[in-house]
Amino acid sequence: MPERYDVVIAGAGVAGATAAYFLARRGLKTLLVDVKPFERAGDKPCGDAMAKHHFENVGIREPSGEELEGIVKAIDIISPSEEVRYRVAGDGYEVNRVVFTQRLINDAKDAGAEYLDKTQVRKAIIKEGVLRGAILWSRERGEWEVAADVLIDATGMSRAILRSLPDDWPIKDPIDPKDLNVAYREIRKLRAEIEEPEVLRIYLSPSKAPGGYWWFFPYSLKEGVVNVGLGVQGGMGYPLPRNLLYEKILIRPEFSDSAIIESGGAAVPTRRPLDTLVWNGIAAIGDAAYTVNPVHGGGKGTAMISAKCVAEAIAAAGGNVDNASLWGANKCYMEAYGAKQASLDFLRMFLQRMSEEDLEWVMRKRVVDAEDINIMATSGDLEEKIVARALRLMMAAIRRPAFMSRLKALSDYMKEIKNHYLRYPETPEGLREWALKRDKIYEEFKARVL
Ligand SMILES: Cc1cc2nc3c(=O)[nH]c(=O)nc-3n(C[C@H](O)[C@H](O)[C@H](O)COP(=O)(O)OP(=O)(O)OC[C@H]3O[C@@H](n4cnc5c(N)ncnc54)[C@H](O)[C@@H]3O)c2cc1C
């Protein structure tokens, strides 16, 4: 007889380890599995920035000691010319992704979860449309089966479980390459001291980072060390981010004679969330469920939100794992973050079509200011006052009327899509109709605004 678990989690990144912690705390027999060895837990290319509020909201201890590379006090958003700079205040961290993820795994183990490293989850075992368990593999043991009521895909962008599910399961939903951001980053030790090391910098420049941005995130606790990277929109035929970083960014004087400590690239999903995080005993969290912020690409904090929503729904369902019993996971996620994420998806598409000149103008004229960015980041709303300010500017300068009317339409559609996600169906039966309506709003938005 195969060993039996309430829940098996494929992937022990931030998402999987967080889910294991919350599930084990609620007394569920939980197995957390990762193909990587524990020494490399959480080791994937990342900017490593995390806002403090995520820890408070989800109820995960804030990083400290060895888990930290830096303290963050603000983010500067810098215009294409680099002459305009908005400072958005906000507390956060640069985490040491390995030590931090190891702590999450250890907390899950302390709560009672079992953990297997160097082990791959090969696929879900599904019989007559119902999940029965999973096939695992390790070099030492070869292949074996475990029985499980729920299998959570927390394998990041590889979506190792979801990608081989039947096409008509809405949890599968493969990504459009244009909804990906392809990013590359290096961790470098600079020769000179970094000014204001507790301020992260995001540089907007379509000519340097088309459909994305480049970043300079100092590790304030390691003198002169910075995480520098660049992301571009996928599926557009843009040059590789590594080439752009070398050709356009690393030639700057601040990088001369700097030493590479680490390098690597990966793709990030920057779109609306999956329509459902649960289906027929399968659940999805983190990057596998497209929970990343579509505008800035931060996904660790939101991975934790999705993990907690799914874990709490499984625990609350008391052993029932049908779609209706687990549906609370979706309501929880859409309310906590998904609705805002959908609204930011519209903003992301809008920004990706803005020219260098328009971006510069918007920032120079303060059509949107640092406070507005803070509000947008927190609520996903493009405030009426931004549109009003833009219209006033247009009247005064008689400039860019087409751009201004698109901005007004963007604000309206962001509101509409957010409200639609907040009206997420109460039961699985309502999903199809809700998704069709959502598709219609997307189509209209693309036709009228982009
Ligand atoms: C260049 C770059 C910069 C970024 N910068 C930031 C940032 O500054 N801040 C931020 O918050 N986010 C950032 N992100 C996004 C962030 O890294 C992800 O959103 C986050 O890591 C997602 O966590 P996850 O646990 O869902 O997936 P992952 O971290 O990808 O973890 C998935 C885990 O699954 C394991 N796995 C895969 N397949 C299997 C299998 N078949 N069986 C068992 N295990 C498996 C992997 O080994 C891995 O450990 C960045 C991403 C990139 C690419």
Short mmCIF file of N, CA and C and ligand atoms in Angstrom, two decimals, residues 9-17 33-36 40-51 54 94 101 119-122 153-161 163 181-185 200 213 215 217 227 229-230 264-269 285-289 291-292 296-303, ligand 1:
data_model
loop_
_atom_site.label_atom_id
_atom_site.label_comp_id
_atom_site.label_asym_id
_atom_site.label_seq_id
_atom_site.Cartn_x
_atom_site.Cartn_y
_atom_site.Cartn_z
N ILE A 9 2.62 18.40 -1.57
CA ILE A 9 2.95 19.68 -2.21
C ILE A 9 4.17 19.48 -3.07
N ALA A 10 4.03 19.76 -4.37
CA ALA A 10 5.17 19.68 -5.29
C ALA A 10 5.82 21.06 -5.33
N GLY A 11 7.06 21.16 -4.85
CA GLY A 11 7.78 22.43 -4.88
C GLY A 11 7.84 23.06 -3.50
N ALA A 12 9.07 23.26 -3.02
CA ALA A 12 9.26 23.87 -1.69
C ALA A 12 9.94 25.23 -1.83
N GLY A 13 9.41 26.06 -2.75
CA GLY A 13 9.80 27.46 -2.79
C GLY A 13 8.98 28.20 -1.72
N VAL A 14 8.91 29.51 -1.86
CA VAL A 14 8.16 30.30 -0.87
C VAL A 14 6.70 29.82 -0.80
N ALA A 15 6.09 29.56 -1.97
CA ALA A 15 4.67 29.16 -1.99
C ALA A 15 4.48 27.82 -1.30
N GLY A 16 5.22 26.81 -1.74
CA GLY A 16 5.02 25.45 -1.21
C GLY A 16 5.34 25.37 0.27
N ALA A 17 6.43 25.99 0.69
CA ALA A 17 6.83 25.90 2.10
C ALA A 17 5.80 26.61 2.99
N VAL A 33 7.66 18.37 -1.09
CA VAL A 33 8.66 17.69 -1.91
C VAL A 33 9.35 18.69 -2.83
N ASP A 34 10.67 18.66 -2.89
CA ASP A 34 11.35 19.52 -3.87
C ASP A 34 12.49 18.76 -4.53
N VAL A 35 12.64 19.05 -5.79
CA VAL A 35 13.68 18.39 -6.58
C VAL A 35 15.08 18.88 -6.16
N LYS A 36 15.15 20.08 -5.60
CA LYS A 36 16.46 20.64 -5.21
C LYS A 36 16.88 20.12 -3.84
N ARG A 40 20.10 24.16 -1.41
CA ARG A 40 19.78 25.13 -2.47
C ARG A 40 18.29 25.53 -2.45
N ALA A 41 17.64 25.31 -1.34
CA ALA A 41 16.20 25.64 -1.26
C ALA A 41 15.98 27.11 -1.64
N GLY A 42 14.99 27.36 -2.47
CA GLY A 42 14.64 28.75 -2.82
C GLY A 42 15.64 29.42 -3.74
N ASP A 43 16.61 28.67 -4.21
CA ASP A 43 17.67 29.29 -5.01
C ASP A 43 17.24 29.43 -6.47
N LYS A 44 16.68 30.59 -6.79
CA LYS A 44 16.31 30.87 -8.18
C LYS A 44 16.56 32.35 -8.43
N PRO A 45 16.84 32.74 -9.68
CA PRO A 45 17.12 34.16 -9.94
C PRO A 45 15.95 35.03 -9.49
N CYS A 46 16.25 36.06 -8.73
CA CYS A 46 15.20 36.90 -8.16
C CYS A 46 15.82 38.24 -7.77
N GLY A 47 14.98 39.29 -7.69
CA GLY A 47 15.46 40.59 -7.19
C GLY A 47 15.52 40.60 -5.67
N ASP A 48 14.86 39.61 -5.04
CA ASP A 48 14.93 39.36 -3.59
C ASP A 48 14.24 40.42 -2.73
N ALA A 49 13.46 41.31 -3.35
CA ALA A 49 12.79 42.36 -2.58
C ALA A 49 11.44 41.85 -2.09
N MET A 50 11.14 42.11 -0.83
CA MET A 50 9.83 41.75 -0.27
C MET A 50 9.33 42.87 0.63
N ALA A 51 8.07 43.25 0.43
CA ALA A 51 7.49 44.30 1.29
C ALA A 51 7.15 43.71 2.65
N HIS A 54 3.51 42.11 3.65
CA HIS A 54 3.12 40.73 3.34
C HIS A 54 3.25 39.82 4.56
N GLU A 94 15.49 43.04 1.52
CA GLU A 94 16.14 42.21 0.53
C GLU A 94 16.46 40.92 1.29
N THR A 101 14.11 30.75 2.62
CA THR A 101 13.26 29.61 2.25
C THR A 101 13.54 28.42 3.16
N THR A 119 13.93 15.23 -4.60
CA THR A 119 12.86 14.33 -5.04
C THR A 119 11.92 15.08 -5.97
N GLN A 120 11.63 14.45 -7.10
CA GLN A 120 10.77 15.10 -8.08
C GLN A 120 9.34 14.56 -7.97
N VAL A 121 8.36 15.44 -8.11
CA VAL A 121 6.99 14.96 -8.28
C VAL A 121 6.80 14.86 -9.79
N ARG A 122 6.63 13.62 -10.25
CA ARG A 122 6.59 13.42 -11.71
C ARG A 122 5.23 13.73 -12.29
N ASP A 153 0.28 22.07 -6.80
CA ASP A 153 1.38 22.42 -7.70
C ASP A 153 1.96 23.76 -7.24
N ALA A 154 3.16 23.70 -6.67
CA ALA A 154 3.88 24.91 -6.25
C ALA A 154 5.24 24.89 -6.93
N THR A 155 5.25 24.42 -8.18
CA THR A 155 6.54 24.22 -8.87
C THR A 155 6.95 25.45 -9.68
N GLY A 156 6.36 26.62 -9.39
CA GLY A 156 6.77 27.83 -10.10
C GLY A 156 6.39 27.75 -11.56
N MET A 157 7.16 28.44 -12.40
CA MET A 157 6.80 28.54 -13.82
C MET A 157 6.88 27.21 -14.55
N SER A 158 7.52 26.19 -13.96
CA SER A 158 7.56 24.91 -14.68
C SER A 158 6.17 24.26 -14.66
N ARG A 159 5.33 24.57 -13.66
CA ARG A 159 3.95 24.06 -13.60
C ARG A 159 3.93 22.55 -13.90
N ALA A 160 4.82 21.86 -13.18
CA ALA A 160 5.10 20.46 -13.51
C ALA A 160 3.87 19.56 -13.45
N ILE A 161 2.93 19.86 -12.56
CA ILE A 161 1.73 19.02 -12.45
C ILE A 161 0.64 19.53 -13.39
N ARG A 163 0.66 21.23 -16.11
CA ARG A 163 0.78 21.22 -17.57
C ARG A 163 0.34 19.90 -18.20
N ASN A 181 7.23 37.94 -18.36
CA ASN A 181 8.36 38.85 -18.39
C ASN A 181 9.60 37.99 -18.27
N VAL A 182 10.53 38.17 -19.19
CA VAL A 182 11.74 37.35 -19.19
C VAL A 182 12.84 38.22 -18.60
N ALA A 183 13.42 37.75 -17.50
CA ALA A 183 14.32 38.62 -16.74
C ALA A 183 15.66 37.94 -16.48
N TYR A 184 16.66 38.79 -16.35
CA TYR A 184 18.02 38.30 -16.05
C TYR A 184 18.61 39.23 -15.01
N ARG A 185 19.32 38.65 -14.04
CA ARG A 185 19.93 39.52 -13.02
C ARG A 185 21.30 39.02 -12.60
N LEU A 200 15.67 51.13 -3.07
CA LEU A 200 15.70 50.34 -4.31
C LEU A 200 15.41 51.28 -5.48
N TYR A 213 11.40 46.76 -17.14
CA TYR A 213 12.21 47.83 -16.56
C TYR A 213 13.55 47.23 -16.16
N TRP A 215 16.44 47.20 -12.91
CA TRP A 215 16.45 47.54 -11.48
C TRP A 215 17.85 47.52 -10.90
N PHE A 217 18.94 47.07 -7.02
CA PHE A 217 18.47 46.81 -5.65
C PHE A 217 19.70 46.55 -4.76
N ASN A 227 21.91 43.89 -6.43
CA ASN A 227 21.20 42.97 -7.31
C ASN A 227 20.73 43.83 -8.48
N GLY A 229 19.31 43.97 -12.47
CA GLY A 229 18.71 43.09 -13.48
C GLY A 229 17.81 43.85 -14.43
N LEU A 230 17.31 43.11 -15.41
CA LEU A 230 16.50 43.73 -16.45
C LEU A 230 15.49 42.70 -16.97
N GLY A 264 21.99 34.86 -13.36
CA GLY A 264 20.98 33.91 -13.83
C GLY A 264 19.71 34.61 -14.25
N GLY A 265 18.91 33.91 -15.04
CA GLY A 265 17.67 34.49 -15.52
C GLY A 265 16.52 33.51 -15.40
N ALA A 266 15.31 34.02 -15.51
CA ALA A 266 14.11 33.18 -15.46
C ALA A 266 12.92 34.00 -15.94
N ALA A 267 11.81 33.32 -16.17
CA ALA A 267 10.60 34.02 -16.61
C ALA A 267 9.64 34.20 -15.44
N VAL A 268 8.88 35.29 -15.49
CA VAL A 268 7.89 35.57 -14.45
C VAL A 268 6.53 35.76 -15.13
N PRO A 269 5.46 35.15 -14.59
CA PRO A 269 4.13 35.39 -15.17
C PRO A 269 3.64 36.77 -14.71
N ILE A 285 -0.61 27.22 -6.49
CA ILE A 285 -0.24 28.42 -5.72
C ILE A 285 1.05 29.02 -6.29
N GLY A 286 1.30 30.27 -5.93
CA GLY A 286 2.55 30.92 -6.35
C GLY A 286 2.63 31.11 -7.85
N ASP A 287 3.83 31.13 -8.39
CA ASP A 287 4.01 31.37 -9.82
C ASP A 287 3.21 30.38 -10.67
N ALA A 288 3.05 29.14 -10.20
CA ALA A 288 2.28 28.14 -10.95
C ALA A 288 0.84 28.60 -11.14
N ALA A 289 0.36 29.44 -10.20
CA ALA A 289 -1.01 29.95 -10.27
C ALA A 289 -1.04 31.39 -10.77
N THR A 291 0.39 34.22 -9.60
CA THR A 291 -0.02 35.15 -8.54
C THR A 291 0.89 36.39 -8.42
N VAL A 292 1.77 36.57 -9.41
CA VAL A 292 2.74 37.67 -9.36
C VAL A 292 2.06 39.02 -9.64
N HIS A 296 5.04 45.13 -11.26
CA HIS A 296 6.46 45.12 -10.88
C HIS A 296 7.07 43.73 -10.84
N GLY A 297 6.25 42.69 -11.00
CA GLY A 297 6.82 41.34 -11.10
C GLY A 297 7.20 40.72 -9.77
N GLY A 298 6.88 41.38 -8.66
CA GLY A 298 7.16 40.78 -7.35
C GLY A 298 6.17 39.65 -7.09
N GLY A 299 6.68 38.49 -6.68
CA GLY A 299 5.77 37.35 -6.54
C GLY A 299 5.91 36.56 -5.25
N LYS A 300 6.89 36.90 -4.42
CA LYS A 300 7.09 36.08 -3.22
C LYS A 300 5.98 36.32 -2.20
N GLY A 301 5.68 37.59 -1.94
CA GLY A 301 4.65 37.91 -0.95
C GLY A 301 3.29 37.39 -1.40
N THR A 302 2.98 37.57 -2.68
CA THR A 302 1.67 37.14 -3.17
C THR A 302 1.60 35.61 -3.26
N ALA A 303 2.74 34.96 -3.44
CA ALA A 303 2.77 33.49 -3.39
C ALA A 303 2.35 33.04 -1.99
C1 LIG B 1 14.78 37.73 -12.35
C2 LIG B 1 13.62 37.72 -11.39
C3 LIG B 1 13.52 38.70 -10.43
C4 LIG B 1 12.48 38.66 -9.49
N1 LIG B 1 12.46 39.61 -8.50
C5 LIG B 1 11.53 39.51 -7.51
C6 LIG B 1 11.58 40.37 -6.38
O1 LIG B 1 12.46 41.22 -6.25
N2 LIG B 1 10.64 40.22 -5.42
C7 LIG B 1 9.67 39.26 -5.48
O2 LIG B 1 8.83 39.16 -4.57
N3 LIG B 1 9.60 38.43 -6.55
C8 LIG B 1 10.51 38.51 -7.55
N4 LIG B 1 10.48 37.63 -8.60
C9 LIG B 1 9.40 36.62 -8.64
C10 LIG B 1 9.63 35.53 -7.59
O3 LIG B 1 10.93 35.03 -7.72
C11 LIG B 1 8.61 34.42 -7.74
O4 LIG B 1 7.32 34.99 -7.82
C12 LIG B 1 8.65 33.47 -6.55
O5 LIG B 1 9.91 32.90 -6.41
C13 LIG B 1 7.60 32.38 -6.74
O6 LIG B 1 7.72 31.41 -5.74
P1 LIG B 1 7.13 29.96 -5.97
O7 LIG B 1 7.35 29.26 -4.66
O8 LIG B 1 5.79 30.03 -6.55
O9 LIG B 1 8.06 29.31 -7.11
P2 LIG B 1 9.60 28.99 -7.15
O10 LIG B 1 10.38 29.90 -6.30
O11 LIG B 1 9.95 28.94 -8.60
O12 LIG B 1 9.71 27.54 -6.51
C14 LIG B 1 9.32 26.38 -7.20
C15 LIG B 1 10.02 25.18 -6.58
O13 LIG B 1 9.51 24.00 -7.20
C16 LIG B 1 10.57 23.09 -7.38
N5 LIG B 1 10.16 22.16 -8.43
C17 LIG B 1 9.98 22.40 -9.74
N6 LIG B 1 9.53 21.29 -10.37
C18 LIG B 1 9.41 20.33 -9.41
C19 LIG B 1 8.97 18.98 -9.43
N7 LIG B 1 8.53 18.40 -10.55
N8 LIG B 1 9.00 18.27 -8.29
C20 LIG B 1 9.43 18.85 -7.12
N9 LIG B 1 9.85 20.13 -7.06
C21 LIG B 1 9.81 20.87 -8.19
C22 LIG B 1 11.75 23.97 -7.72
O14 LIG B 1 12.97 23.30 -7.44
C23 LIG B 1 11.51 25.17 -6.81
O15 LIG B 1 12.16 25.02 -5.56
C24 LIG B 1 11.50 37.65 -9.56
C25 LIG B 1 11.58 36.67 -10.55
C26 LIG B 1 12.63 36.69 -11.45
C27 LIG B 1 12.72 35.62 -12.49
#
